[in-house]
Amino acid sequence: PWTHLVFLKTHKTGGSSVVNLLHRFGETRGLRFALPHRYQFGYPNSFRAERVKGYRPGGPPFDIICHHMRFNLSEVQKVMPNDSFYFSIVRDPGTLGESAFSYYRAVAPAFRRAPSLAAFLASPHRFYRPEARGNHYARNLQWFDFGLPLPRTPGEAAAALAALERTFALVLLAEHFDESLVLLRDALCWPRDAIISFPQNGRTGGDAPRVSPAQAASLRAWNALDWALYVHLNRSFWRKVEAFGAHRLQEEVSWLRRRREEMARRCLKGGGPIPARGIADGRLRPFQPPGRAEILGYALRAGLNTDERERCARLATPELQYKDILDRRQFGGNEGGQPP
């Protein structure tokens, strides 16, 4: 199995669920994580190696890096081994834009100034100023997270996407998350159980549509670079599905969903996510952003034996608390800053 892993966690794409399985895989195998001093690697500034806790030039490389950064390949290569597997995840900007509007309302001036998403989409330039701090959340957020330069021509955009694909061996699709996990497991030669995870950072309302088709089209047009990125990587993803085998993929996805449901019944109070206010254990209560989104989390079922409780707790632990667990394991003490 691959143990040298670079996961670019993009914003509002389901990356927290991937980070949870990476945390668990690495912790159980005693792997060394490249951790931020707080919870992100100096984001939204471009990643630099010195942002990694314990990094020193010429020192031993790390095994896994998976927390928020603005990608910078040359600096990541200072931290990670040459044989690292690079992967990431993307999402249709037609839905990602709405999620970003809800989640980053308090920190993106363009969103904060707009009375509603509909008002923003009716006249985005009225609210958006590219130079304003925090407005990277308001337009082409995925392009920004990948650290890609703003293109002046279609040819420059195509070249940027080609370079991205040379770096990242696999890019998951948020809309086909389970299929993505199966392809990831196959690429990494991991055991089946390693990709079981509970959805992290979900909002109240679940998967219910939050934008109309017209609004989704407007969001794609406003985030044109993200749409080009998504279309390009979507094609690559389905070529990988074809090579894997569609029937084989569906069998693996069915197994994964059954196993996840079985673990949810065994582990979770109510069998699924609940509002944070209903979670008594602070170690399992997810961070709530200053915007209007309410983030769900998990409470453990009563009556679990010690081993079950430990395994279930790891599946349910939010990203920030898990980062602190790993920090204590690697560096001792009670490290961990305040949530971003």
Short mmCIF file of C-alpha atoms in Angstrom, two decimals:
data_model
loop_
_atom_site.label_atom_id
_atom_site.label_comp_id
_atom_site.label_asym_id
_atom_site.label_seq_id
_atom_site.Cartn_x
_atom_site.Cartn_y
_atom_site.Cartn_z
CA PRO A 1 0.00 0.00 0.00
CA TRP A 2 1.08 3.57 -0.72
CA THR A 3 2.05 5.43 2.44
CA HIS A 4 3.55 8.63 0.98
CA LEU A 5 0.52 10.76 0.20
CA VAL A 6 -0.15 14.36 -0.79
CA PHE A 7 -3.83 15.26 -0.60
CA LEU A 8 -4.73 18.78 -1.67
CA LYS A 9 -7.82 19.49 0.41
CA THR A 10 -9.87 21.97 -1.59
CA HIS A 11 -12.64 24.02 0.03
CA LYS A 12 -16.30 22.90 0.14
CA THR A 13 -15.73 19.73 -1.89
CA GLY A 14 -16.09 16.97 0.71
CA GLY A 15 -12.38 16.91 1.48
CA SER A 16 -12.89 16.66 5.25
CA SER A 17 -14.26 13.13 4.80
CA VAL A 18 -11.10 12.17 2.88
CA VAL A 19 -8.90 13.75 5.56
CA ASN A 20 -10.62 11.59 8.20
CA LEU A 21 -9.72 8.36 6.43
CA LEU A 22 -6.15 9.61 5.89
CA HIS A 23 -5.89 10.47 9.59
CA ARG A 24 -7.07 7.00 10.57
CA PHE A 25 -4.88 5.18 8.03
CA GLY A 26 -1.79 7.09 9.08
CA GLU A 27 -2.42 6.91 12.82
CA THR A 28 -2.96 3.14 12.87
CA ARG A 29 0.28 2.61 10.92
CA GLY A 30 2.40 5.10 12.87
CA LEU A 31 2.99 7.32 9.85
CA ARG A 32 4.39 10.83 10.17
CA PHE A 33 2.06 13.68 9.23
CA ALA A 34 3.15 17.07 7.92
CA LEU A 35 1.01 19.19 10.25
CA PRO A 36 0.35 22.93 10.31
CA HIS A 37 1.22 24.87 13.46
CA ARG A 38 -2.48 25.65 13.80
CA TYR A 39 -5.05 24.19 11.39
CA GLN A 40 -4.03 25.45 7.94
CA PHE A 41 -0.70 26.02 6.20
CA GLY A 42 -0.80 29.80 6.16
CA TYR A 43 -3.82 29.82 3.85
CA PRO A 44 -4.68 31.83 1.76
CA ASN A 45 -0.96 32.49 1.24
CA SER A 46 0.88 30.06 -1.01
CA PHE A 47 2.23 26.99 0.82
CA ARG A 48 5.78 27.16 2.15
CA ALA A 49 7.73 24.29 3.67
CA GLU A 50 8.49 26.21 6.85
CA ARG A 51 4.76 26.25 7.59
CA VAL A 52 5.07 22.56 8.53
CA LYS A 53 5.61 21.91 12.22
CA GLY A 54 8.94 20.19 12.80
CA TYR A 55 10.23 20.75 9.27
CA ARG A 56 13.91 21.46 8.80
CA PRO A 57 15.85 21.52 5.52
CA GLY A 58 17.55 18.20 4.98
CA GLY A 59 15.52 16.59 7.75
CA PRO A 60 13.49 13.39 7.34
CA PRO A 61 10.52 13.69 4.97
CA PHE A 62 6.96 13.22 6.12
CA ASP A 63 4.54 10.49 5.03
CA ILE A 64 1.21 12.33 4.66
CA ILE A 65 0.18 15.93 4.11
CA CYS A 66 -3.55 16.62 3.93
CA HIS A 67 -4.59 19.92 5.55
CA HIS A 68 -5.73 23.10 3.83
CA MET A 69 -3.13 24.89 1.74
CA ARG A 70 -2.84 26.91 -1.42
CA PHE A 71 -0.86 24.41 -3.48
CA ASN A 72 2.77 25.14 -4.33
CA LEU A 73 4.48 22.10 -5.84
CA SER A 74 8.12 23.14 -5.36
CA GLU A 75 7.58 23.82 -1.65
CA VAL A 76 5.55 20.62 -1.11
CA GLN A 77 8.42 18.66 -2.67
CA LYS A 78 10.75 19.97 0.06
CA VAL A 79 8.54 18.28 2.65
CA MET A 80 7.36 15.09 0.95
CA PRO A 81 9.22 12.09 -0.55
CA ASN A 82 9.76 11.92 -4.30
CA ASP A 83 7.55 8.84 -4.62
CA SER A 84 4.49 10.54 -3.10
CA PHE A 85 1.04 9.95 -4.59
CA TYR A 86 -0.66 13.29 -5.31
CA PHE A 87 -4.44 13.50 -5.36
CA SER A 88 -7.23 16.00 -4.72
CA ILE A 89 -11.00 16.49 -5.06
CA VAL A 90 -13.17 18.90 -7.06
CA ARG A 91 -16.85 19.82 -7.24
CA ASP A 92 -19.19 21.38 -9.78
CA PRO A 93 -19.03 25.17 -9.15
CA GLY A 94 -22.78 25.25 -9.78
CA THR A 95 -23.23 23.83 -6.27
CA LEU A 96 -19.89 24.71 -4.69
CA GLY A 97 -20.60 28.42 -5.16
CA GLU A 98 -23.76 28.20 -3.06
CA SER A 99 -21.95 26.26 -0.34
CA ALA A 100 -19.14 28.83 -0.27
CA PHE A 101 -21.70 31.67 -0.08
CA SER A 102 -23.31 30.03 2.96
CA TYR A 103 -20.11 28.99 4.73
CA TYR A 104 -17.91 32.04 4.05
CA ARG A 105 -20.54 34.75 4.32
CA ALA A 106 -18.74 36.33 7.29
CA VAL A 107 -15.23 36.35 5.78
CA ALA A 108 -15.74 37.13 2.07
CA PRO A 109 -16.65 40.82 1.62
CA ALA A 110 -18.37 40.09 -1.71
CA PHE A 111 -20.75 37.67 -0.01
CA ARG A 112 -21.18 39.75 3.12
CA ARG A 113 -22.27 42.81 1.13
CA ALA A 114 -24.89 40.87 -0.87
CA PRO A 115 -28.30 40.49 0.81
CA SER A 116 -28.78 37.04 -0.74
CA LEU A 117 -27.25 34.61 -3.20
CA ALA A 118 -29.87 35.63 -5.78
CA ALA A 119 -28.89 39.28 -5.38
CA PHE A 120 -25.21 38.40 -5.70
CA LEU A 121 -25.76 36.39 -8.89
CA ALA A 122 -27.94 39.13 -10.41
CA SER A 123 -24.98 41.52 -10.32
CA PRO A 124 -21.79 39.95 -8.89
CA HIS A 125 -19.49 42.78 -9.99
CA ARG A 126 -21.53 45.13 -7.84
CA PHE A 127 -20.29 43.29 -4.74
CA TYR A 128 -16.99 41.71 -5.82
CA ARG A 129 -13.59 43.38 -5.67
CA PRO A 130 -10.77 40.95 -6.52
CA GLU A 131 -8.22 42.71 -4.33
CA ALA A 132 -10.32 42.56 -1.14
CA ARG A 133 -9.00 40.14 1.49
CA GLY A 134 -11.25 37.07 1.70
CA ASN A 135 -12.73 37.43 -1.78
CA HIS A 136 -10.77 34.46 -3.08
CA TYR A 137 -13.68 32.49 -1.58
CA ALA A 138 -16.11 34.34 -3.87
CA ARG A 139 -14.77 33.42 -7.30
CA ASN A 140 -12.87 30.46 -8.81
CA LEU A 141 -12.04 29.07 -5.38
CA GLN A 142 -10.81 25.70 -6.69
CA TRP A 143 -8.51 27.33 -9.25
CA PHE A 144 -7.11 29.40 -6.37
CA ASP A 145 -6.62 26.36 -4.10
CA PHE A 146 -4.68 24.53 -6.82
CA GLY A 147 -2.33 27.53 -6.93
CA LEU A 148 -2.91 28.01 -10.65
CA PRO A 149 -2.01 31.34 -12.28
CA LEU A 150 -4.78 33.50 -13.68
CA PRO A 151 -4.62 32.86 -17.45
CA ARG A 152 -4.62 35.66 -20.00
CA THR A 153 -5.61 33.40 -22.89
CA PRO A 154 -7.45 30.07 -23.39
CA GLY A 155 -4.09 28.54 -24.27
CA GLU A 156 -2.65 29.49 -20.89
CA ALA A 157 -5.67 27.95 -19.12
CA ALA A 158 -5.24 24.70 -21.08
CA ALA A 159 -1.53 24.60 -20.24
CA ALA A 160 -2.28 25.10 -16.53
CA LEU A 161 -4.73 22.20 -16.56
CA ALA A 162 -2.28 19.95 -18.39
CA ALA A 163 0.40 20.73 -15.79
CA LEU A 164 -2.06 19.98 -13.00
CA GLU A 165 -2.81 16.54 -14.44
CA ARG A 166 0.89 15.75 -14.68
CA THR A 167 1.18 16.37 -10.94
CA PHE A 168 -2.01 14.78 -9.61
CA ALA A 169 -2.38 11.08 -10.30
CA LEU A 170 -6.08 11.15 -9.36
CA VAL A 171 -8.66 13.86 -8.73
CA LEU A 172 -11.86 12.73 -7.01
CA LEU A 173 -15.31 14.07 -7.84
CA ALA A 174 -17.48 15.24 -4.96
CA GLU A 175 -20.65 14.29 -6.87
CA HIS A 176 -19.37 10.71 -7.23
CA PHE A 177 -17.69 10.42 -3.86
CA ASP A 178 -18.08 6.67 -3.33
CA GLU A 179 -16.92 5.86 -6.86
CA SER A 180 -13.95 8.15 -6.20
CA LEU A 181 -13.05 6.30 -3.00
CA VAL A 182 -13.09 2.98 -4.83
CA LEU A 183 -10.72 4.32 -7.51
CA LEU A 184 -8.52 5.77 -4.78
CA ARG A 185 -8.37 2.49 -2.87
CA ASP A 186 -7.41 0.67 -6.05
CA ALA A 187 -4.72 3.20 -6.94
CA LEU A 188 -3.23 3.08 -3.44
CA CYS A 189 -3.48 -0.72 -3.01
CA TRP A 190 -5.26 -0.20 0.30
CA PRO A 191 -7.46 -2.72 2.13
CA ARG A 192 -11.20 -2.30 1.64
CA ASP A 193 -11.98 -1.13 5.17
CA ALA A 194 -9.48 1.73 4.89
CA ILE A 195 -11.88 3.83 2.78
CA ILE A 196 -14.90 3.57 5.08
CA SER A 197 -15.74 7.01 6.46
CA PHE A 198 -18.69 9.00 7.73
CA PRO A 199 -19.45 12.23 5.85
CA GLN A 200 -17.76 15.12 7.66
CA ASN A 201 -18.67 18.81 7.67
CA GLY A 202 -22.18 18.25 6.28
CA ARG A 203 -24.86 20.93 6.68
CA THR A 204 -28.42 20.69 7.90
CA GLY A 205 -30.69 19.81 5.02
CA GLY A 206 -28.44 17.07 3.68
CA ASP A 207 -28.20 16.71 -0.08
CA ALA A 208 -31.37 18.66 -0.89
CA PRO A 209 -30.91 20.97 -3.90
CA ARG A 210 -30.16 24.52 -2.76
CA VAL A 211 -29.92 26.28 -6.13
CA SER A 212 -32.17 26.36 -9.17
CA PRO A 213 -30.85 25.23 -12.56
CA ALA A 214 -30.63 28.89 -13.60
CA GLN A 215 -28.62 29.77 -10.49
CA ALA A 216 -26.30 26.81 -11.06
CA ALA A 217 -25.69 28.04 -14.61
CA SER A 218 -24.97 31.54 -13.31
CA LEU A 219 -22.53 30.17 -10.75
CA ARG A 220 -20.69 28.21 -13.45
CA ALA A 221 -20.47 31.32 -15.62
CA TRP A 222 -19.23 33.47 -12.72
CA ASN A 223 -16.67 30.77 -11.80
CA ALA A 224 -15.62 30.11 -15.39
CA LEU A 225 -12.11 28.94 -14.51
CA ASP A 226 -13.47 26.50 -11.93
CA TRP A 227 -15.95 25.23 -14.51
CA ALA A 228 -13.15 24.66 -17.03
CA LEU A 229 -11.16 22.86 -14.31
CA TYR A 230 -14.13 20.69 -13.36
CA VAL A 231 -15.04 19.77 -16.95
CA HIS A 232 -11.43 18.83 -17.71
CA LEU A 233 -11.01 16.67 -14.59
CA ASN A 234 -14.48 15.16 -14.98
CA ARG A 235 -13.43 13.74 -18.35
CA SER A 236 -10.24 12.32 -16.84
CA PHE A 237 -12.20 10.73 -14.01
CA TRP A 238 -14.55 8.84 -16.30
CA ARG A 239 -11.65 7.60 -18.40
CA LYS A 240 -10.28 6.06 -15.20
CA VAL A 241 -13.71 4.56 -14.46
CA GLU A 242 -13.74 2.99 -17.93
CA ALA A 243 -10.30 1.49 -17.35
CA PHE A 244 -11.36 0.16 -13.93
CA GLY A 245 -14.58 -1.36 -15.31
CA ALA A 246 -18.06 0.08 -14.75
CA HIS A 247 -19.61 -3.17 -13.46
CA ARG A 248 -16.70 -3.86 -11.12
CA LEU A 249 -16.92 -0.29 -9.86
CA GLN A 250 -20.63 -0.61 -9.06
CA GLU A 251 -20.03 -3.81 -7.11
CA GLU A 252 -17.34 -2.11 -5.05
CA VAL A 253 -19.52 0.94 -4.43
CA SER A 254 -22.41 -1.25 -3.27
CA TRP A 255 -20.11 -3.04 -0.81
CA LEU A 256 -18.76 0.28 0.50
CA ARG A 257 -22.24 1.69 1.10
CA ARG A 258 -23.42 -1.45 2.90
CA ARG A 259 -20.33 -1.43 5.10
CA ARG A 260 -20.71 2.27 5.90
CA GLU A 261 -24.36 1.78 6.86
CA GLU A 262 -23.41 -1.17 9.03
CA MET A 263 -20.76 0.89 10.84
CA ALA A 264 -23.20 3.80 11.28
CA ARG A 265 -25.77 1.50 12.90
CA ARG A 266 -23.11 -0.02 15.13
CA CYS A 267 -21.42 3.26 16.12
CA LEU A 268 -23.76 6.20 16.03
CA LYS A 269 -26.54 7.51 18.19
CA GLY A 270 -29.50 7.75 15.83
CA GLY A 271 -27.53 6.02 13.09
CA GLY A 272 -26.35 9.23 11.43
CA PRO A 273 -25.38 12.90 11.71
CA ILE A 274 -27.04 15.21 14.22
CA PRO A 275 -26.82 18.97 14.98
CA ALA A 276 -23.76 19.98 16.97
CA ARG A 277 -25.86 21.19 19.90
CA GLY A 278 -26.95 17.57 20.45
CA ILE A 279 -23.36 16.29 20.82
CA ALA A 280 -22.35 16.31 24.49
CA ASP A 281 -18.75 15.14 23.89
CA GLY A 282 -16.69 18.18 22.88
CA ARG A 283 -14.12 15.90 21.25
CA LEU A 284 -16.76 15.00 18.64
CA ARG A 285 -18.48 18.37 18.27
CA PRO A 286 -17.63 20.00 14.91
CA PHE A 287 -16.44 23.57 14.55
CA GLN A 288 -19.25 25.97 13.62
CA PRO A 289 -18.32 28.70 11.12
CA PRO A 290 -19.24 32.32 11.82
CA GLY A 291 -21.61 32.35 8.83
CA ARG A 292 -25.11 30.93 8.70
CA ALA A 293 -24.35 27.28 7.93
CA GLU A 294 -24.96 24.75 10.72
CA ILE A 295 -22.44 21.91 10.55
CA LEU A 296 -23.54 18.44 11.63
CA GLY A 297 -21.54 15.92 13.60
CA TYR A 298 -21.87 12.57 15.36
CA ALA A 299 -22.56 11.21 18.83
CA LEU A 300 -21.61 7.65 19.77
CA ARG A 301 -24.18 5.02 20.67
CA ALA A 302 -24.32 3.94 24.30
CA GLY A 303 -23.14 0.46 25.27
CA LEU A 304 -20.08 0.17 23.03
CA ASN A 305 -17.20 -1.86 24.42
CA THR A 306 -13.78 -0.19 24.76
CA ASP A 307 -12.40 -1.30 21.38
CA GLU A 308 -15.61 -0.44 19.53
CA ARG A 309 -15.83 2.95 21.18
CA GLU A 310 -12.27 3.79 20.15
CA ARG A 311 -12.80 2.73 16.54
CA CYS A 312 -16.16 4.48 16.29
CA ALA A 313 -14.78 7.63 17.89
CA ARG A 314 -12.05 7.86 15.26
CA LEU A 315 -14.63 7.55 12.48
CA ALA A 316 -16.66 10.35 14.10
CA THR A 317 -13.85 12.70 15.14
CA PRO A 318 -13.92 16.06 13.30
CA GLU A 319 -10.87 17.24 11.43
CA LEU A 320 -9.70 19.90 13.90
CA GLN A 321 -9.84 17.62 16.93
CA TYR A 322 -8.15 14.79 15.00
CA LYS A 323 -5.35 17.13 13.96
CA ASP A 324 -4.77 17.86 17.65
CA ILE A 325 -4.66 14.11 18.42
CA LEU A 326 -1.97 13.63 15.77
CA ASP A 327 -0.11 16.70 16.97
CA ARG A 328 0.07 15.32 20.51
CA ARG A 329 1.19 11.92 19.21
CA GLN A 330 4.04 13.43 17.19
CA PHE A 331 5.10 16.32 19.39
CA GLY A 332 3.64 15.67 22.85
CA GLY A 333 2.04 18.32 25.02
CA ASN A 334 -1.35 19.82 24.31
CA GLU A 335 -0.74 21.62 21.03
CA GLY A 336 -3.38 23.06 18.76
CA GLY A 337 -4.45 26.62 18.14
CA GLN A 338 -7.87 28.13 17.89
CA PRO A 339 -10.07 27.07 14.99
CA PRO A 340 -9.57 29.15 11.81
#
